[in-house]
PDB file of C-alpha atoms in Angstrom:
ATOM      1  CA  MET P   1     117.660  95.533  90.988  1.00  0.00           C
ATOM      2  CA  SER P   2     114.605  97.727  90.788  1.00  0.00           C
ATOM      3  CA  ALA P   3     111.375  96.874  92.569  1.00  0.00           C
ATOM      4  CA  ILE P   4     109.066  94.437  90.792  1.00  0.00           C
ATOM      5  CA  PRO P   5     106.149  96.389  89.245  1.00  0.00           C
ATOM      6  CA  VAL P   6     102.678  95.129  90.143  1.00  0.00           C
ATOM      7  CA  GLU P   7      99.459  96.464  88.631  1.00  0.00           C
ATOM      8  CA  PHE P   8      96.136  95.958  90.461  1.00  0.00           C
ATOM      9  CA  LEU P   9      92.952  95.853  88.360  1.00  0.00           C
ATOM     10  CA  HIS P  10      89.603  96.329  90.056  1.00  0.00           C
ATOM     11  CA  GLY P  11      86.392  94.520  89.258  1.00  0.00           C
ATOM     12  CA  LEU P  12      83.031  95.801  88.107  1.00  0.00           C
ATOM     13  CA  GLY P  13      81.524  97.985  90.834  1.00  0.00           C
ATOM     14  CA  GLN P  14      84.881  98.476  92.544  1.00  0.00           C
ATOM     15  CA  SER P  15      87.461 101.233  92.153  1.00  0.00           C
ATOM     16  CA  PRO P  16      91.252 101.555  92.579  1.00  0.00           C
ATOM     17  CA  SER P  17      90.757 102.603  96.209  1.00  0.00           C
ATOM     18  CA  ASP P  18      89.557  99.077  97.011  1.00  0.00           C
ATOM     19  CA  TRP P  19      93.189  97.993  96.678  1.00  0.00           C
ATOM     20  CA  ASP P  20      94.534 100.543  99.176  1.00  0.00           C
ATOM     21  CA  ALA P  21      94.535  98.207 102.179  1.00  0.00           C
ATOM     22  CA  VAL P  22      96.115  95.409 100.121  1.00  0.00           C
ATOM     23  CA  ILE P  23      98.885  97.693  98.889  1.00  0.00           C
ATOM     24  CA  ALA P  24      99.528  98.952 102.420  1.00  0.00           C
ATOM     25  CA  ASN P  25     100.466  95.379 103.402  1.00  0.00           C
ATOM     26  CA  LEU P  26     102.975  94.788 100.591  1.00  0.00           C
ATOM     27  CA  PRO P  27     106.754  94.745 101.152  1.00  0.00           C
ATOM     28  CA  GLU P  28     108.997  97.526  99.862  1.00  0.00           C
ATOM     29  CA  TRP P  29     110.539  95.338  97.136  1.00  0.00           C
ATOM     30  CA  LEU P  30     107.242  95.419  95.264  1.00  0.00           C
ATOM     31  CA  ASP P  31     106.224  98.524  93.304  1.00  0.00           C
ATOM     32  CA  PRO P  32     102.410  98.565  93.280  1.00  0.00           C
ATOM     33  CA  ALA P  33     100.049 100.761  91.274  1.00  0.00           C
ATOM     34  CA  THR P  34      96.353 100.783  90.467  1.00  0.00           C
ATOM     35  CA  THR P  35      94.584 101.650  87.241  1.00  0.00           C
ATOM     36  CA  THR P  36      91.202 103.230  86.689  1.00  0.00           C
ATOM     37  CA  ILE P  37      90.030 101.820  83.393  1.00  0.00           C
ATOM     38  CA  PRO P  38      88.067 104.393  81.348  1.00  0.00           C
ATOM     39  CA  SER P  39      86.027 101.650  79.684  1.00  0.00           C
ATOM     40  CA  PHE P  40      84.560 100.827  83.084  1.00  0.00           C
ATOM     41  CA  SER P  41      83.475 104.402  83.674  1.00  0.00           C
ATOM     42  CA  ALA P  42      81.322 105.191  80.667  1.00  0.00           C
ATOM     43  CA  PRO P  43      80.019 102.048  78.951  1.00  0.00           C
ATOM     44  CA  ALA P  44      76.602 103.664  78.556  1.00  0.00           C
ATOM     45  CA  HIS P  45      78.176 106.198  76.177  1.00  0.00           C
ATOM     46  CA  LYS P  46      80.632 103.793  74.565  1.00  0.00           C
ATOM     47  CA  PRO P  47      80.293  99.978  74.611  1.00  0.00           C
ATOM     48  CA  PHE P  48      82.700  98.270  76.990  1.00  0.00           C
ATOM     49  CA  SER P  49      85.734  96.934  75.147  1.00  0.00           C
ATOM     50  CA  LEU P  50      88.010  94.340  76.727  1.00  0.00           C
ATOM     51  CA  ASP P  51      90.727  95.202  74.208  1.00  0.00           C
ATOM     52  CA  GLU P  52      90.525  98.901  74.990  1.00  0.00           C
ATOM     53  CA  ALA P  53      90.665  98.249  78.721  1.00  0.00           C
ATOM     54  CA  ALA P  54      93.653  95.914  78.298  1.00  0.00           C
ATOM     55  CA  ARG P  55      95.542  98.380  76.115  1.00  0.00           C
ATOM     56  CA  TRP P  56      94.982 101.115  78.689  1.00  0.00           C
ATOM     57  CA  VAL P  57      96.561  98.893  81.333  1.00  0.00           C
ATOM     58  CA  LEU P  58      99.468  98.002  79.046  1.00  0.00           C
ATOM     59  CA  ALA P  59     100.145 101.662  78.323  1.00  0.00           C
ATOM     60  CA  ASP P  60     100.292 102.351  82.050  1.00  0.00           C
ATOM     61  CA  VAL P  61     102.682  99.441  82.593  1.00  0.00           C
ATOM     62  CA  ALA P  62     104.968 100.678  79.798  1.00  0.00           C
ATOM     63  CA  ASP P  63     104.975 104.210  81.244  1.00  0.00           C
ATOM     64  CA  ARG P  64     105.822 103.039  84.752  1.00  0.00           C
ATOM     65  CA  SER P  65     108.779 100.785  84.234  1.00  0.00           C
ATOM     66  CA  GLU P  66     111.113  99.198  81.686  1.00  0.00           C
ATOM     67  CA  GLU P  67     110.409  95.862  83.385  1.00  0.00           C
ATOM     68  CA  PRO P  68     107.316  93.737  82.676  1.00  0.00           C
ATOM     69  CA  ALA P  69     104.715  93.813  85.434  1.00  0.00           C
ATOM     70  CA  VAL P  70     102.738  91.270  87.387  1.00  0.00           C
ATOM     71  CA  LEU P  71      99.048  91.974  86.769  1.00  0.00           C
ATOM     72  CA  VAL P  72      96.668  91.280  89.647  1.00  0.00           C
ATOM     73  CA  GLY P  73      93.016  91.301  88.648  1.00  0.00           C
ATOM     74  CA  LEU P  74      89.807  90.583  90.517  1.00  0.00           C
ATOM     75  CA  SER P  75      86.700  89.354  88.716  1.00  0.00           C
ATOM     76  CA  LEU P  76      86.284  91.546  85.611  1.00  0.00           C
ATOM     77  CA  GLY P  77      89.756  92.935  86.298  1.00  0.00           C
ATOM     78  CA  SER P  78      91.128  89.424  85.837  1.00  0.00           C
ATOM     79  CA  GLN P  79      89.567  89.256  82.362  1.00  0.00           C
ATOM     80  CA  VAL P  80      91.315  92.507  81.473  1.00  0.00           C
ATOM     81  CA  ALA P  81      94.614  91.094  82.790  1.00  0.00           C
ATOM     82  CA  ILE P  82      94.224  87.953  80.661  1.00  0.00           C
ATOM     83  CA  ARG P  83      93.575  89.993  77.519  1.00  0.00           C
ATOM     84  CA  ALA P  84      96.559  92.245  78.294  1.00  0.00           C
ATOM     85  CA  ALA P  85      98.859  89.218  78.576  1.00  0.00           C
ATOM     86  CA  SER P  86      97.480  87.893  75.297  1.00  0.00           C
ATOM     87  CA  LEU P  87      97.976  91.181  73.438  1.00  0.00           C
ATOM     88  CA  GLU P  88     101.456  92.110  74.722  1.00  0.00           C
ATOM     89  CA  PRO P  89     103.148  89.138  76.434  1.00  0.00           C
ATOM     90  CA  GLY P  90     106.440  91.033  76.649  1.00  0.00           C
ATOM     91  CA  LEU P  91     104.922  93.534  79.087  1.00  0.00           C
ATOM     92  CA  VAL P  92     103.442  90.938  81.444  1.00  0.00           C
ATOM     93  CA  ALA P  93     105.743  88.912  83.712  1.00  0.00           C
ATOM     94  CA  GLY P  94     102.982  87.049  85.510  1.00  0.00           C
ATOM     95  CA  LEU P  95      99.289  86.975  86.355  1.00  0.00           C
ATOM     96  CA  ILE P  96      97.406  86.668  89.637  1.00  0.00           C
ATOM     97  CA  LEU P  97      93.735  86.190  88.794  1.00  0.00           C
ATOM     98  CA  SER P  98      91.024  86.226  91.443  1.00  0.00           C
ATOM     99  CA  ALA P  99      87.789  84.512  90.378  1.00  0.00           C
ATOM    100  CA  PRO P 100      88.432  84.656  86.615  1.00  0.00           C
ATOM    101  CA  ILE P 101      85.946  83.239  84.131  1.00  0.00           C
ATOM    102  CA  ALA P 102      86.872  81.596  80.852  1.00  0.00           C
ATOM    103  CA  ARG P 103      83.276  81.554  79.616  1.00  0.00           C
ATOM    104  CA  PRO P 104      80.458  82.874  81.831  1.00  0.00           C
ATOM    105  CA  PRO P 105      77.661  80.333  82.267  1.00  0.00           C
ATOM    106  CA  LYS P 106      74.727  81.929  80.477  1.00  0.00           C
ATOM    107  CA  ALA P 107      72.302  80.915  83.205  1.00  0.00           C
ATOM    108  CA  MET P 108      74.451  82.554  85.889  1.00  0.00           C
ATOM    109  CA  LEU P 109      74.948  85.686  83.782  1.00  0.00           C
ATOM    110  CA  LYS P 110      71.218  85.922  83.112  1.00  0.00           C
ATOM    111  CA  LEU P 111      70.456  85.518  86.824  1.00  0.00           C
ATOM    112  CA  GLN P 112      73.068  88.112  87.792  1.00  0.00           C
ATOM    113  CA  ARG P 113      71.673  90.616  85.327  1.00  0.00           C
ATOM    114  CA  ALA P 114      68.097  89.978  86.462  1.00  0.00           C
ATOM    115  CA  MET P 115      69.083  90.587  90.080  1.00  0.00           C
ATOM    116  CA  MET P 116      70.968  93.769  89.192  1.00  0.00           C
ATOM    117  CA  SER P 117      68.054  95.095  87.133  1.00  0.00           C
ATOM    118  CA  VAL P 118      65.620  95.011  90.067  1.00  0.00           C
ATOM    119  CA  LEU P 119      67.985  96.380  92.708  1.00  0.00           C
ATOM    120  CA  PRO P 120      67.832 100.112  93.528  1.00  0.00           C
ATOM    121  CA  GLU P 121      70.251 102.444  91.744  1.00  0.00           C
ATOM    122  CA  LYS P 122      72.109 103.266  94.963  1.00  0.00           C
ATOM    123  CA  VAL P 123      72.852  99.563  95.545  1.00  0.00           C
ATOM    124  CA  VAL P 124      74.141  98.800  92.037  1.00  0.00           C
ATOM    125  CA  ALA P 125      75.813 102.096  91.160  1.00  0.00           C
ATOM    126  CA  GLY P 126      79.259 103.049  92.402  1.00  0.00           C
ATOM    127  CA  LYS P 127      80.274 106.199  94.219  1.00  0.00           C
ATOM    128  CA  PRO P 128      81.367 109.186  92.100  1.00  0.00           C
ATOM    129  CA  ILE P 129      84.976 109.030  90.892  1.00  0.00           C
ATOM    130  CA  GLU P 130      85.824 112.162  92.892  1.00  0.00           C
ATOM    131  CA  GLU P 131      84.793 110.262  96.029  1.00  0.00           C
ATOM    132  CA  GLY P 132      87.065 107.349  95.210  1.00  0.00           C
ATOM    133  CA  GLY P 133      84.325 105.282  93.576  1.00  0.00           C
ATOM    134  CA  SER P 134      83.907 103.739  90.144  1.00  0.00           C
ATOM    135  CA  GLY P 135      81.521 106.380  88.819  1.00  0.00           C
ATOM    136  CA  LEU P 136      79.310 103.655  87.364  1.00  0.00           C
ATOM    137  CA  THR P 137      75.551 104.031  87.068  1.00  0.00           C
ATOM    138  CA  LYS P 138      73.163 101.098  87.202  1.00  0.00           C
ATOM    139  CA  GLU P 139      72.774 101.388  83.425  1.00  0.00           C
ATOM    140  CA  ASP P 140      76.557 101.204  83.050  1.00  0.00           C
ATOM    141  CA  VAL P 141      76.790  97.988  85.081  1.00  0.00           C
ATOM    142  CA  LEU P 142      74.032  96.311  83.060  1.00  0.00           C
ATOM    143  CA  ALA P 143      75.692  97.408  79.805  1.00  0.00           C
ATOM    144  CA  VAL P 144      79.012  95.811  80.805  1.00  0.00           C
ATOM    145  CA  LEU P 145      77.274  92.554  81.756  1.00  0.00           C
ATOM    146  CA  ASP P 146      75.577  92.473  78.353  1.00  0.00           C
ATOM    147  CA  THR P 147      78.948  92.489  76.557  1.00  0.00           C
ATOM    148  CA  PHE P 148      79.816  89.102  78.098  1.00  0.00           C
ATOM    149  CA  THR P 149      76.785  87.214  76.765  1.00  0.00           C
ATOM    150  CA  ASP P 150      78.842  85.225  74.219  1.00  0.00           C
ATOM    151  CA  PHE P 151      82.246  85.634  75.878  1.00  0.00           C
ATOM    152  CA  ASP P 152      84.715  82.736  75.611  1.00  0.00           C
ATOM    153  CA  ILE P 153      88.379  83.414  76.364  1.00  0.00           C
ATOM    154  CA  ARG P 154      89.564  79.774  76.376  1.00  0.00           C
ATOM    155  CA  PRO P 155      91.355  79.865  72.989  1.00  0.00           C
ATOM    156  CA  GLU P 156      93.712  82.644  74.095  1.00  0.00           C
ATOM    157  CA  LEU P 157      94.302  81.240  77.581  1.00  0.00           C
ATOM    158  CA  TYR P 158      96.423  78.385  76.237  1.00  0.00           C
ATOM    159  CA  GLN P 159      98.582  80.836  74.279  1.00  0.00           C
ATOM    160  CA  ILE P 160      99.626  82.680  77.447  1.00  0.00           C
ATOM    161  CA  GLN P 161     102.996  81.404  78.643  1.00  0.00           C
ATOM    162  CA  CYS P 162     103.693  83.580  81.682  1.00  0.00           C
ATOM    163  CA  PRO P 163     103.280  81.967  85.138  1.00  0.00           C
ATOM    164  CA  THR P 164      99.813  82.396  86.577  1.00  0.00           C
ATOM    165  CA  LEU P 165      98.186  81.989  89.976  1.00  0.00           C
ATOM    166  CA  VAL P 166      94.406  81.639  90.026  1.00  0.00           C
ATOM    167  CA  VAL P 167      92.819  82.311  93.409  1.00  0.00           C
ATOM    168  CA  VAL P 168      89.219  82.058  94.538  1.00  0.00           C
ATOM    169  CA  GLY P 169      87.554  82.519  97.907  1.00  0.00           C
ATOM    170  CA  GLY P 170      86.426  79.376  99.683  1.00  0.00           C
ATOM    171  CA  ASN P 171      83.002  80.977 100.154  1.00  0.00           C
ATOM    172  CA  ASP P 172      82.840  82.169  96.543  1.00  0.00           C
ATOM    173  CA  ARG P 173      81.466  78.803  95.447  1.00  0.00           C
ATOM    174  CA  MET P 174      79.784  80.188  92.328  1.00  0.00           C
ATOM    175  CA  ASN P 175      83.253  80.826  90.862  1.00  0.00           C
ATOM    176  CA  HIS P 176      85.054  77.614  91.891  1.00  0.00           C
ATOM    177  CA  LYS P 177      84.254  75.743  88.682  1.00  0.00           C
ATOM    178  CA  SER P 178      85.065  78.667  86.399  1.00  0.00           C
ATOM    179  CA  SER P 179      88.376  79.334  88.169  1.00  0.00           C
ATOM    180  CA  GLY P 180      89.322  75.682  87.737  1.00  0.00           C
ATOM    181  CA  GLU P 181      88.446  75.863  84.062  1.00  0.00           C
ATOM    182  CA  VAL P 182      90.839  78.801  83.623  1.00  0.00           C
ATOM    183  CA  VAL P 183      93.665  76.805  85.228  1.00  0.00           C
ATOM    184  CA  GLU P 184      92.965  73.797  83.021  1.00  0.00           C
ATOM    185  CA  SER P 185      93.081  76.016  79.920  1.00  0.00           C
ATOM    186  CA  MET P 186      96.524  77.506  80.670  1.00  0.00           C
ATOM    187  CA  GLN P 187     100.040  76.141  80.246  1.00  0.00           C
ATOM    188  CA  ASP P 188     101.515  77.307  83.572  1.00  0.00           C
ATOM    189  CA  ALA P 189      98.808  78.001  86.132  1.00  0.00           C
ATOM    190  CA  ASP P 190      98.061  76.905  89.693  1.00  0.00           C
ATOM    191  CA  LEU P 191      94.850  77.157  91.700  1.00  0.00           C
ATOM    192  CA  GLN P 192      94.654  78.317  95.302  1.00  0.00           C
ATOM    193  CA  ILE P 193      91.408  78.384  97.294  1.00  0.00           C
ATOM    194  CA  ILE P 194      91.326  80.914 100.137  1.00  0.00           C
ATOM    195  CA  PRO P 195      89.408  79.512 103.175  1.00  0.00           C
ATOM    196  CA  GLY P 196      86.825  81.852 104.650  1.00  0.00           C
ATOM    197  CA  ALA P 197      87.086  84.413 101.841  1.00  0.00           C
ATOM    198  CA  GLY P 198      84.304  85.538  99.542  1.00  0.00           C
ATOM    199  CA  HIS P 199      84.308  87.142  96.114  1.00  0.00           C
ATOM    200  CA  GLU P 200      85.580  90.617  97.035  1.00  0.00           C
ATOM    201  CA  TRP P 201      88.211  89.461  99.496  1.00  0.00           C
ATOM    202  CA  ASN P 202      90.515  92.324  98.606  1.00  0.00           C
ATOM    203  CA  ARG P 203      88.070  94.375 100.695  1.00  0.00           C
ATOM    204  CA  THR P 204      87.432  91.898 103.496  1.00  0.00           C
ATOM    205  CA  HIS P 205      90.838  90.180 103.778  1.00  0.00           C
ATOM    206  CA  PRO P 206      93.379  92.719 102.481  1.00  0.00           C
ATOM    207  CA  ASP P 207      96.271  91.474 104.611  1.00  0.00           C
ATOM    208  CA  GLN P 208      95.680  87.898 103.438  1.00  0.00           C
ATOM    209  CA  PHE P 209      95.386  89.039  99.818  1.00  0.00           C
ATOM    210  CA  ALA P 210      98.675  90.931 100.135  1.00  0.00           C
ATOM    211  CA  GLY P 211     100.301  87.834 101.625  1.00  0.00           C
ATOM    212  CA  VAL P 212      99.208  85.644  98.717  1.00  0.00           C
ATOM    213  CA  VAL P 213     100.540  88.183  96.200  1.00  0.00           C
ATOM    214  CA  THR P 214     103.825  88.605  98.052  1.00  0.00           C
ATOM    215  CA  ASN P 215     104.487  84.897  98.594  1.00  0.00           C
ATOM    216  CA  TRP P 216     103.726  83.928  95.000  1.00  0.00           C
ATOM    217  CA  ILE P 217     105.868  86.675  93.470  1.00  0.00           C
ATOM    218  CA  ARG P 218     108.730  85.826  95.851  1.00  0.00           C
ATOM    219  CA  ALA P 219     108.516  82.155  94.916  1.00  0.00           C
ATOM    220  CA  ARG P 220     108.328  82.829  91.174  1.00  0.00           C
ATOM    221  CA  PHE P 221     110.596  85.830  90.713  1.00  0.00           C
ATOM    222  CA  GLY P 222     112.661  86.120  93.915  1.00  0.00           C
ATOM    223  CA  GLU P 223     112.934  89.025  96.324  1.00  0.00           C
ATOM    224  CA  ASN P 224     115.069  91.973  95.332  1.00  0.00           C
TER     225      ASN P 224
END
């Protein structure tokens, strides 16, 4: 059998390189790849589209392998993974979603945007793409946040039939409730809380993140 394809989707403010340490800890029977989503890179020139981002991921999956892939998304990347599974279920074997949100609490979203708006450009913006960064400006980040004002993905969550693991850092308390809501809205989903981890634990705990991915895929799909 061929290696199981796995696609890693970064969050807002991150880039594919943030998965490097996670991928380095994966076994050989997994076939990992990362995707830079164009919609993340220029929302100031073109409004961010979840559908467009998801279709870009699906095209990459179809180009890579004849087998459906496991999509691993963090934060905004998890929303893209959910939409991809909803649009083309035949291309998605499973989902691992870190801190997903079914419907962002408007108060939290408003607070997050307010904080971002007063922070300096160098804090909010990502590094240039040529330096391994996201290429996002502060204006880009605020524009993406604005697209989620009335976001509610619950209706399509129940339609997704592939197995799903929802994970959230033990210290990422702001996203505990929303992660639980995603699990409750799906047909085949489990929740795992990672002690000592925060929101971007792919950066801080890459070996642990890789272990969670590996163990879940082995349990669900078997090792080649």
